[in-house]
Amino acid sequence: MERIMSGYSLRLQEPPFALPFDTILHGRYRIGKVLGFGGFGITYMGEDLRDQRRVAVKEYFPGGFVSRHPGKLMVETTSGYRQFMRGKDNFLQEARIIYHCKNSHILKIFSLFEENGTAYYVMEYLQGSDLRELLKRNGGRLSWADFEPVVLQIMDALCEVHKEGIIHRDISPDNIYITEDRTAKLIDFGAARALSTEKSRSVILKKGYAPPEQYQSHGRQGPWTDIYALGGTMFRALTGEMPPESVERVRHDTLKRPETYGIGLPPSVSTAIMKALSLREEQRFQRVEAFRQALMKESIEDSAPTGRLKRAFGEALKRADGLFKKNQAVTLVGITGFYASQSFKLEQDVTVGRDPSVCGIIFPPDTP
């Protein structure tokens, strides 16, 4: 369908209340097809006529508050003018937050402006799919080898967000976008808020990903809030199962360690996820950097020969009930490294560990 308007042809879109094809915004952005629309806005494919590049354009269009006649540009408020204006301010605030976070793993914003009685922001055009769709295509879950790069990239993005004094508050598989070249991007900052905000925060929830403090308008929120949600996202992506809702866990905690789902996962990664999913915020990692270090450092140790030996040694200690007493017929034989082929008869009480001031046998030694 075409309609002649202001001397040029405008083809109507679906939905019909969307901007017509070939509309020019801000004097430089040509509107193309609708990429998606929801309760608060419409996203279009666009063309930046000045820089000759493809972009995506998001329009603030809250259903139930506004309307637009097919073929027209102006948005008309039908009800709740104050709510509409408040929402528009929040929409622009979301754009400003993303704009100021300069990181290759955060969606890039090029421009934001008001026009046609509403607001817009122009962002990079991404090709790929969100993590939720990627999981669907891969049988519901990913291996740690495949998922680890995504996690580290999103952690990099969150470090930048938190450095800017912002918490995202909506980390979940549908807000992590994986491009065709396997770059992970953190998107949708609609729930993001400043850490310094003292007044009550709106309650933003995604069951399974929202920690207990997010269910309270005056809950103590901070980086640890995003850390819980990232832990929940990791749990979902690796096990194929949604983590139990946090408020239900407060009553009766049924959360299981990820490796119990029969997946190949380093124990240190499982331990880090469980710590991130602690119900009490003070028991979680307080900074994303600490979460990342726990994954990286311990994963390296787990994969190294020393790490495997430490676990085997630990299992041997468990089988001996962890007690080596004098006069017991116990002999330890070193199988590798510094203690290779050496044997130790325990004729007195002995403690095994790293600290030479208190341990009779130093394990594992610092010497290669």
GROMACS .gro file of C-alpha atoms in nm:
model
  368
    1MET     CA    1   0.000   0.000   0.000
    2GLU     CA    2   0.125   0.348  -0.081
    3ARG     CA    3   0.016   0.693   0.030
    4ILE     CA    4   0.131   1.020  -0.124
    5MET     CA    5   0.249   1.253   0.150
    6SER     CA    6   0.433   1.588   0.125
    7GLY     CA    7   0.511   1.521  -0.240
    8TYR     CA    8   0.673   1.176  -0.205
    9SER     CA    9   0.556   0.816  -0.177
   10LEU     CA   10   0.540   0.655   0.166
   11ARG     CA   11   0.470   0.283   0.188
   12LEU     CA   12   0.282   0.176   0.499
   13GLN     CA   13   0.429  -0.072   0.745
   14GLU     CA   14   0.308  -0.354   0.961
   15PRO     CA   15   0.198  -0.273   1.224
   16PRO     CA   16   0.008   0.015   1.057
   17PHE     CA   17   0.084   0.255   1.345
   18ALA     CA   18   0.458   0.232   1.271
   19LEU     CA   19   0.641   0.505   1.082
   20PRO     CA   20   0.597   0.470   0.703
   21PHE     CA   21   0.885   0.340   0.493
   22ASP     CA   22   1.135   0.605   0.380
   23THR     CA   23   1.049   0.852   0.658
   24ILE     CA   24   1.351   1.076   0.728
   25LEU     CA   25   1.425   1.141   1.096
   26HIS     CA   26   1.657   1.408   1.235
   27GLY     CA   27   1.745   1.506   0.879
   28ARG     CA   28   1.967   1.200   0.823
   29TYR     CA   29   1.808   0.865   0.917
   30ARG     CA   30   1.590   0.688   0.660
   31ILE     CA   31   1.340   0.446   0.813
   32GLY     CA   32   1.315   0.092   0.677
   33LYS     CA   33   1.122  -0.216   0.787
   34VAL     CA   34   1.006  -0.285   1.141
   35LEU     CA   35   1.246  -0.521   1.320
   36GLY     CA   36   1.030  -0.565   1.628
   37PHE     CA   37   0.781  -0.395   1.857
   38GLY     CA   38   0.658  -0.442   2.211
   39GLY     CA   39   0.471  -0.266   2.487
   40PHE     CA   40   0.704   0.034   2.501
   41GLY     CA   41   0.854   0.086   2.159
   42ILE     CA   42   0.916   0.003   1.796
   43THR     CA   43   1.257  -0.083   1.648
   44TYR     CA   44   1.324  -0.014   1.281
   45MET     CA   45   1.600  -0.094   1.040
   46GLY     CA   46   1.745   0.237   0.924
   47GLU     CA   47   2.005   0.399   0.704
   48ASP     CA   48   2.237   0.677   0.815
   49LEU     CA   49   2.242   0.893   0.502
   50ARG     CA   50   2.537   1.102   0.616
   51ASP     CA   51   2.772   0.820   0.719
   52GLN     CA   52   2.635   0.569   0.469
   53ARG     CA   53   2.581   0.286   0.717
   54ARG     CA   54   2.299   0.062   0.831
   55VAL     CA   55   2.160   0.139   1.176
   56ALA     CA   56   1.871   0.043   1.400
   57VAL     CA   57   1.630   0.310   1.524
   58LYS     CA   58   1.423   0.268   1.839
   59GLU     CA   59   1.108   0.477   1.883
   60TYR     CA   60   0.934   0.535   2.215
   61PHE     CA   61   0.576   0.419   2.149
   62PRO     CA   62   0.407   0.289   2.465
   63GLY     CA   63   0.095   0.093   2.379
   64GLY     CA   64  -0.218   0.211   2.560
   65PHE     CA   65  -0.091   0.568   2.592
   66VAL     CA   66  -0.039   0.679   2.233
   67SER     CA   67  -0.163   0.624   1.880
   68ARG     CA   68  -0.066   0.721   1.527
   69HIS     CA   69  -0.285   0.728   1.219
   70PRO     CA   70  -0.153   0.509   0.935
   71GLY     CA   71   0.076   0.708   0.709
   72LYS     CA   72   0.120   0.991   0.960
   73LEU     CA   73   0.432   1.080   1.158
   74MET     CA   74   0.303   1.252   1.472
   75VAL     CA   75   0.233   1.052   1.786
   76GLU     CA   76  -0.085   1.146   1.972
   77THR     CA   77  -0.129   1.085   2.344
   78THR     CA   78  -0.459   0.909   2.410
   79SER     CA   79  -0.439   0.877   2.789
   80GLY     CA   80  -0.200   0.908   3.081
   81TYR     CA   81  -0.004   1.209   2.956
   82ARG     CA   82   0.206   1.226   3.275
   83GLN     CA   83   0.289   0.856   3.255
   84PHE     CA   84   0.381   0.901   2.888
   85MET     CA   85   0.616   1.190   2.966
   86ARG     CA   86   0.773   1.004   3.259
   87GLY     CA   87   0.826   0.701   3.039
   88LYS     CA   88   0.981   0.915   2.766
   89ASP     CA   89   1.228   1.057   3.017
   90ASN     CA   90   1.319   0.703   3.123
   91PHE     CA   91   1.356   0.601   2.757
   92LEU     CA   92   1.602   0.884   2.693
   93GLN     CA   93   1.782   0.807   3.017
   94GLU     CA   94   1.834   0.449   2.897
   95ALA     CA   95   1.989   0.584   2.579
   96ARG     CA   96   2.218   0.820   2.772
   97ILE     CA   97   2.336   0.535   2.995
   98ILE     CA   98   2.429   0.319   2.696
   99TYR     CA   99   2.582   0.617   2.512
  100HIS     CA  100   2.825   0.691   2.795
  101CYS     CA  101   2.932   0.326   2.840
  102LYS     CA  102   3.210   0.294   2.584
  103ASN     CA  103   3.279  -0.077   2.555
  104SER     CA  104   3.285  -0.311   2.257
  105HIS     CA  105   3.054  -0.551   2.441
  106ILE     CA  106   2.782  -0.293   2.507
  107LEU     CA  107   2.532  -0.194   2.238
  108LYS     CA  108   2.658   0.128   2.076
  109ILE     CA  109   2.433   0.437   2.065
  110PHE     CA  110   2.504   0.697   1.795
  111SER     CA  111   2.233   0.957   1.854
  112LEU     CA  112   1.923   1.039   2.060
  113PHE     CA  113   1.663   1.304   1.991
  114GLU     CA  114   1.297   1.403   2.018
  115GLU     CA  115   1.072   1.436   1.716
  116ASN     CA  116   0.710   1.370   1.610
  117GLY     CA  117   0.588   1.412   1.967
  118THR     CA  118   0.802   1.125   2.097
  119ALA     CA  119   1.168   1.020   2.134
  120TYR     CA  120   1.419   0.811   1.939
  121TYR     CA  121   1.767   0.671   1.967
  122VAL     CA  122   1.985   0.539   1.688
  123MET     CA  123   2.209   0.240   1.756
  124GLU     CA  124   2.436  -0.002   1.579
  125TYR     CA  125   2.261  -0.262   1.368
  126LEU     CA  126   2.338  -0.611   1.497
  127GLN     CA  127   2.314  -0.938   1.306
  128GLY     CA  128   2.295  -1.258   1.502
  129SER     CA  129   2.060  -1.368   1.780
  130ASP     CA  130   2.010  -1.330   2.151
  131LEU     CA  131   2.130  -1.599   2.390
  132ARG     CA  132   1.777  -1.729   2.444
  133GLU     CA  133   1.742  -1.810   2.073
  134LEU     CA  134   2.093  -1.954   2.059
  135LEU     CA  135   2.008  -2.192   2.342
  136LYS     CA  136   1.693  -2.305   2.161
  137ARG     CA  137   1.896  -2.390   1.852
  138ASN     CA  138   2.150  -2.587   2.056
  139GLY     CA  139   1.922  -2.821   2.245
  140GLY     CA  140   1.868  -2.589   2.539
  141ARG     CA  141   2.223  -2.556   2.669
  142LEU     CA  142   2.586  -2.488   2.582
  143SER     CA  143   2.914  -2.646   2.688
  144TRP     CA  144   3.142  -2.443   2.914
  145ALA     CA  145   3.402  -2.435   2.634
  146ASP     CA  146   3.149  -2.265   2.405
  147PHE     CA  147   2.993  -2.042   2.671
  148GLU     CA  148   3.303  -1.922   2.854
  149PRO     CA  149   3.395  -1.656   2.592
  150VAL     CA  150   3.042  -1.515   2.611
  151VAL     CA  151   3.056  -1.496   2.991
  152LEU     CA  152   3.393  -1.320   2.992
  153GLN     CA  153   3.279  -1.065   2.736
  154ILE     CA  154   2.961  -0.985   2.931
  155MET     CA  155   3.168  -0.956   3.248
  156ASP     CA  156   3.385  -0.704   3.064
  157ALA     CA  157   3.071  -0.506   2.975
  158LEU     CA  158   2.940  -0.517   3.332
  159CYS     CA  159   3.270  -0.392   3.471
  160GLU     CA  160   3.229  -0.083   3.252
  161VAL     CA  161   2.863  -0.038   3.350
  162HIS     CA  162   2.941  -0.058   3.721
  163LYS     CA  163   3.238   0.175   3.679
  164GLU     CA  164   2.991   0.433   3.544
  165GLY     CA  165   2.789   0.392   3.865
  166ILE     CA  166   2.505   0.202   3.698
  167ILE     CA  167   2.343  -0.136   3.769
  168HIS     CA  168   2.175  -0.310   3.477
  169ARG     CA  169   1.910  -0.498   3.682
  170ASP     CA  170   1.795  -0.715   3.391
  171ILE     CA  171   2.075  -0.957   3.298
  172SER     CA  172   1.915  -1.260   3.132
  173PRO     CA  173   1.953  -1.468   2.814
  174ASP     CA  174   1.725  -1.237   2.611
  175ASN     CA  175   1.941  -0.934   2.696
  176ILE     CA  176   2.267  -1.090   2.579
  177TYR     CA  177   2.313  -1.070   2.204
  178ILE     CA  178   2.560  -1.287   2.012
  179THR     CA  179   2.663  -1.144   1.675
  180GLU     CA  180   2.752  -1.351   1.372
  181ASP     CA  181   3.123  -1.313   1.451
  182ARG     CA  182   3.059  -1.448   1.806
  183THR     CA  183   3.091  -1.111   1.980
  184ALA     CA  184   2.868  -1.088   2.288
  185LYS     CA  185   2.681  -0.762   2.348
  186LEU     CA  186   2.489  -0.650   2.655
  187ILE     CA  187   2.164  -0.487   2.543
  188ASP     CA  188   1.841  -0.338   2.683
  189PHE     CA  189   1.922  -0.096   2.963
  190GLY     CA  190   1.557  -0.010   3.022
  191ALA     CA  191   1.572  -0.125   3.385
  192ALA     CA  192   1.915   0.027   3.459
  193ARG     CA  193   1.947   0.269   3.750
  194ALA     CA  194   2.219   0.473   3.915
  195LEU     CA  195   2.385   0.316   4.218
  196SER     CA  196   2.362   0.650   4.401
  197THR     CA  197   1.981   0.666   4.381
  198GLU     CA  198   1.856   0.678   4.739
  199LYS     CA  199   1.482   0.681   4.678
  200SER     CA  200   1.286   0.362   4.624
  201ARG     CA  201   1.348   0.178   4.299
  202SER     CA  202   1.082   0.030   4.077
  203VAL     CA  203   1.048  -0.346   4.109
  204ILE     CA  204   1.192  -0.508   3.795
  205LEU     CA  205   1.173  -0.886   3.794
  206LYS     CA  206   1.263  -1.182   3.579
  207LYS     CA  207   1.191  -1.499   3.770
  208GLY     CA  208   1.499  -1.712   3.813
  209TYR     CA  209   1.734  -1.422   3.750
  210ALA     CA  210   1.620  -1.161   4.003
  211PRO     CA  211   1.775  -1.187   4.354
  212PRO     CA  212   1.566  -1.138   4.670
  213GLU     CA  213   1.658  -0.769   4.711
  214GLN     CA  214   1.507  -0.693   4.370
  215TYR     CA  215   1.163  -0.795   4.496
  216GLN     CA  216   1.173  -0.501   4.739
  217SER     CA  217   1.138  -0.136   4.640
  218HIS     CA  218   1.391  -0.046   4.912
  219GLY     CA  219   1.614  -0.353   4.872
  220ARG     CA  220   1.991  -0.300   4.890
  221GLN     CA  221   2.090  -0.324   4.523
  222GLY     CA  222   2.435  -0.297   4.375
  223PRO     CA  223   2.683  -0.483   4.151
  224TRP     CA  224   2.599  -0.798   4.349
  225THR     CA  225   2.244  -0.772   4.207
  226ASP     CA  226   2.376  -0.804   3.850
  227ILE     CA  227   2.615  -1.076   3.968
  228TYR     CA  228   2.320  -1.287   4.088
  229ALA     CA  229   2.146  -1.243   3.753
  230LEU     CA  230   2.462  -1.334   3.562
  231GLY     CA  231   2.502  -1.643   3.781
  232GLY     CA  232   2.142  -1.737   3.701
  233THR     CA  233   2.205  -1.685   3.329
  234MET     CA  234   2.514  -1.907   3.347
  235PHE     CA  235   2.317  -2.173   3.534
  236ARG     CA  236   2.043  -2.167   3.269
  237ALA     CA  237   2.283  -2.176   2.974
  238LEU     CA  238   2.499  -2.459   3.112
  239THR     CA  239   2.237  -2.688   3.267
  240GLY     CA  240   1.942  -2.624   3.037
  241GLU     CA  241   1.728  -2.559   3.346
  242MET     CA  242   1.595  -2.239   3.497
  243PRO     CA  243   1.728  -2.166   3.845
  244PRO     CA  244   1.451  -2.167   4.108
  245GLU     CA  245   1.294  -1.831   4.183
  246SER     CA  246   1.492  -1.659   4.459
  247VAL     CA  247   1.194  -1.585   4.684
  248GLU     CA  248   1.097  -1.952   4.670
  249ARG     CA  249   1.455  -2.044   4.759
  250VAL     CA  250   1.427  -1.828   5.070
  251ARG     CA  251   1.144  -2.052   5.189
  252HIS     CA  252   1.289  -2.381   5.065
  253ASP     CA  253   1.614  -2.382   4.871
  254THR     CA  254   1.615  -2.650   4.600
  255LEU     CA  255   1.906  -2.509   4.398
  256LYS     CA  256   2.146  -2.787   4.293
  257ARG     CA  257   2.508  -2.752   4.192
  258PRO     CA  258   2.534  -2.732   3.811
  259GLU     CA  259   2.753  -3.040   3.775
  260THR     CA  260   2.475  -3.258   3.920
  261TYR     CA  261   2.294  -3.215   3.586
  262GLY     CA  262   2.544  -3.447   3.419
  263ILE     CA  263   2.745  -3.179   3.238
  264GLY     CA  264   3.120  -3.157   3.205
  265LEU     CA  265   3.203  -2.854   3.415
  266PRO     CA  266   3.514  -2.765   3.617
  267PRO     CA  267   3.425  -2.780   3.988
  268SER     CA  268   3.560  -2.427   4.035
  269VAL     CA  269   3.313  -2.289   3.779
  270SER     CA  270   3.025  -2.463   3.955
  271THR     CA  271   3.144  -2.326   4.291
  272ALA     CA  272   3.168  -1.971   4.149
  273ILE     CA  273   2.814  -1.993   4.008
  274MET     CA  274   2.679  -2.112   4.342
  275LYS     CA  275   2.851  -1.824   4.519
  276ALA     CA  276   2.706  -1.578   4.268
  277LEU     CA  277   2.361  -1.725   4.339
  278SER     CA  278   2.386  -1.684   4.716
  279LEU     CA  279   2.059  -1.555   4.858
  280ARG     CA  280   2.233  -1.311   5.093
  281GLU     CA  281   2.397  -1.034   4.893
  282GLU     CA  282   2.696  -1.010   5.127
  283GLN     CA  283   2.779  -1.375   5.053
  284ARG     CA  284   2.802  -1.313   4.677
  285PHE     CA  285   3.097  -1.169   4.490
  286GLN     CA  286   3.078  -0.795   4.551
  287ARG     CA  287   3.254  -0.704   4.226
  288VAL     CA  288   3.243  -0.861   3.881
  289GLU     CA  289   3.623  -0.864   3.875
  290ALA     CA  290   3.624  -1.104   4.173
  291PHE     CA  291   3.371  -1.330   3.998
  292ARG     CA  292   3.584  -1.332   3.684
  293GLN     CA  293   3.903  -1.404   3.876
  294ALA     CA  294   3.736  -1.700   4.049
  295LEU     CA  295   3.642  -1.844   3.709
  296MET     CA  296   3.973  -1.776   3.539
  297LYS     CA  297   4.223  -1.859   3.813
  298GLU     CA  298   4.056  -2.172   3.937
  299SER     CA  299   3.971  -2.296   3.589
  300ILE     CA  300   4.341  -2.279   3.501
  301GLU     CA  301   4.431  -2.465   3.818
  302ASP     CA  302   4.165  -2.729   3.754
  303SER     CA  303   4.295  -2.796   3.403
  304ALA     CA  304   4.663  -2.813   3.500
  305PRO     CA  305   4.832  -3.135   3.615
  306THR     CA  306   4.887  -2.981   3.959
  307GLY     CA  307   4.517  -2.910   3.989
  308ARG     CA  308   4.425  -3.268   3.900
  309LEU     CA  309   4.680  -3.398   4.152
  310LYS     CA  310   4.541  -3.170   4.423
  311ARG     CA  311   4.191  -3.310   4.366
  312ALA     CA  312   4.318  -3.667   4.368
  313PHE     CA  313   4.512  -3.600   4.687
  314GLY     CA  314   4.203  -3.445   4.839
  315GLU     CA  315   4.000  -3.755   4.758
  316ALA     CA  316   4.266  -3.972   4.922
  317LEU     CA  317   4.244  -3.761   5.235
  318LYS     CA  318   3.866  -3.803   5.238
  319ARG     CA  319   3.894  -4.178   5.206
  320ALA     CA  320   4.126  -4.177   5.508
  321ASP     CA  321   3.872  -3.962   5.691
  322GLY     CA  322   4.129  -3.682   5.677
  323LEU     CA  323   4.312  -3.829   5.982
  324PHE     CA  324   4.670  -3.945   5.968
  325LYS     CA  325   4.776  -4.050   6.317
  326LYS     CA  326   5.102  -4.192   6.442
  327ASN     CA  327   5.139  -4.569   6.467
  328GLN     CA  328   4.895  -4.615   6.177
  329ALA     CA  329   5.021  -4.831   5.892
  330VAL     CA  330   5.010  -4.547   5.640
  331THR     CA  331   5.265  -4.478   5.370
  332LEU     CA  332   5.245  -4.193   5.121
  333VAL     CA  333   5.430  -4.223   4.791
  334GLY     CA  334   5.484  -3.922   4.567
  335ILE     CA  335   5.381  -3.996   4.209
  336THR     CA  336   5.485  -3.678   4.033
  337GLY     CA  337   5.668  -3.347   4.069
  338PHE     CA  338   5.900  -3.265   4.359
  339TYR     CA  339   5.800  -3.570   4.567
  340ALA     CA  340   5.806  -3.824   4.281
  341SER     CA  341   5.907  -4.172   4.404
  342GLN     CA  342   5.959  -4.048   4.760
  343SER     CA  343   5.777  -4.238   5.034
  344PHE     CA  344   5.672  -4.117   5.377
  345LYS     CA  345   5.586  -4.343   5.673
  346LEU     CA  346   5.373  -4.165   5.924
  347GLU     CA  347   5.523  -4.233   6.264
  348GLN     CA  348   5.379  -3.922   6.419
  349ASP     CA  349   5.083  -3.690   6.372
  350VAL     CA  350   5.128  -3.499   6.047
  351THR     CA  351   4.958  -3.210   5.877
  352VAL     CA  352   4.963  -3.178   5.497
  353GLY     CA  353   4.941  -2.838   5.328
  354ARG     CA  354   5.121  -2.534   5.187
  355ASP     CA  355   5.243  -2.355   5.503
  356PRO     CA  356   5.583  -2.495   5.611
  357SER     CA  357   5.548  -2.338   5.955
  358VAL     CA  358   5.258  -2.568   6.046
  359CYS     CA  359   5.268  -2.853   5.792
  360GLY     CA  360   5.485  -3.163   5.807
  361ILE     CA  361   5.440  -3.234   5.437
  362ILE     CA  362   5.423  -2.939   5.197
  363PHE     CA  363   5.170  -3.001   4.919
  364PRO     CA  364   5.171  -2.898   4.647
  365PRO     CA  365   5.526  -2.759   4.651
  366ASP     CA  366   5.613  -2.434   4.477
  367THR     CA  367   5.909  -2.605   4.313
  368PRO     CA  368   5.815  -2.738   3.966
   0.00000   0.00000   0.00000
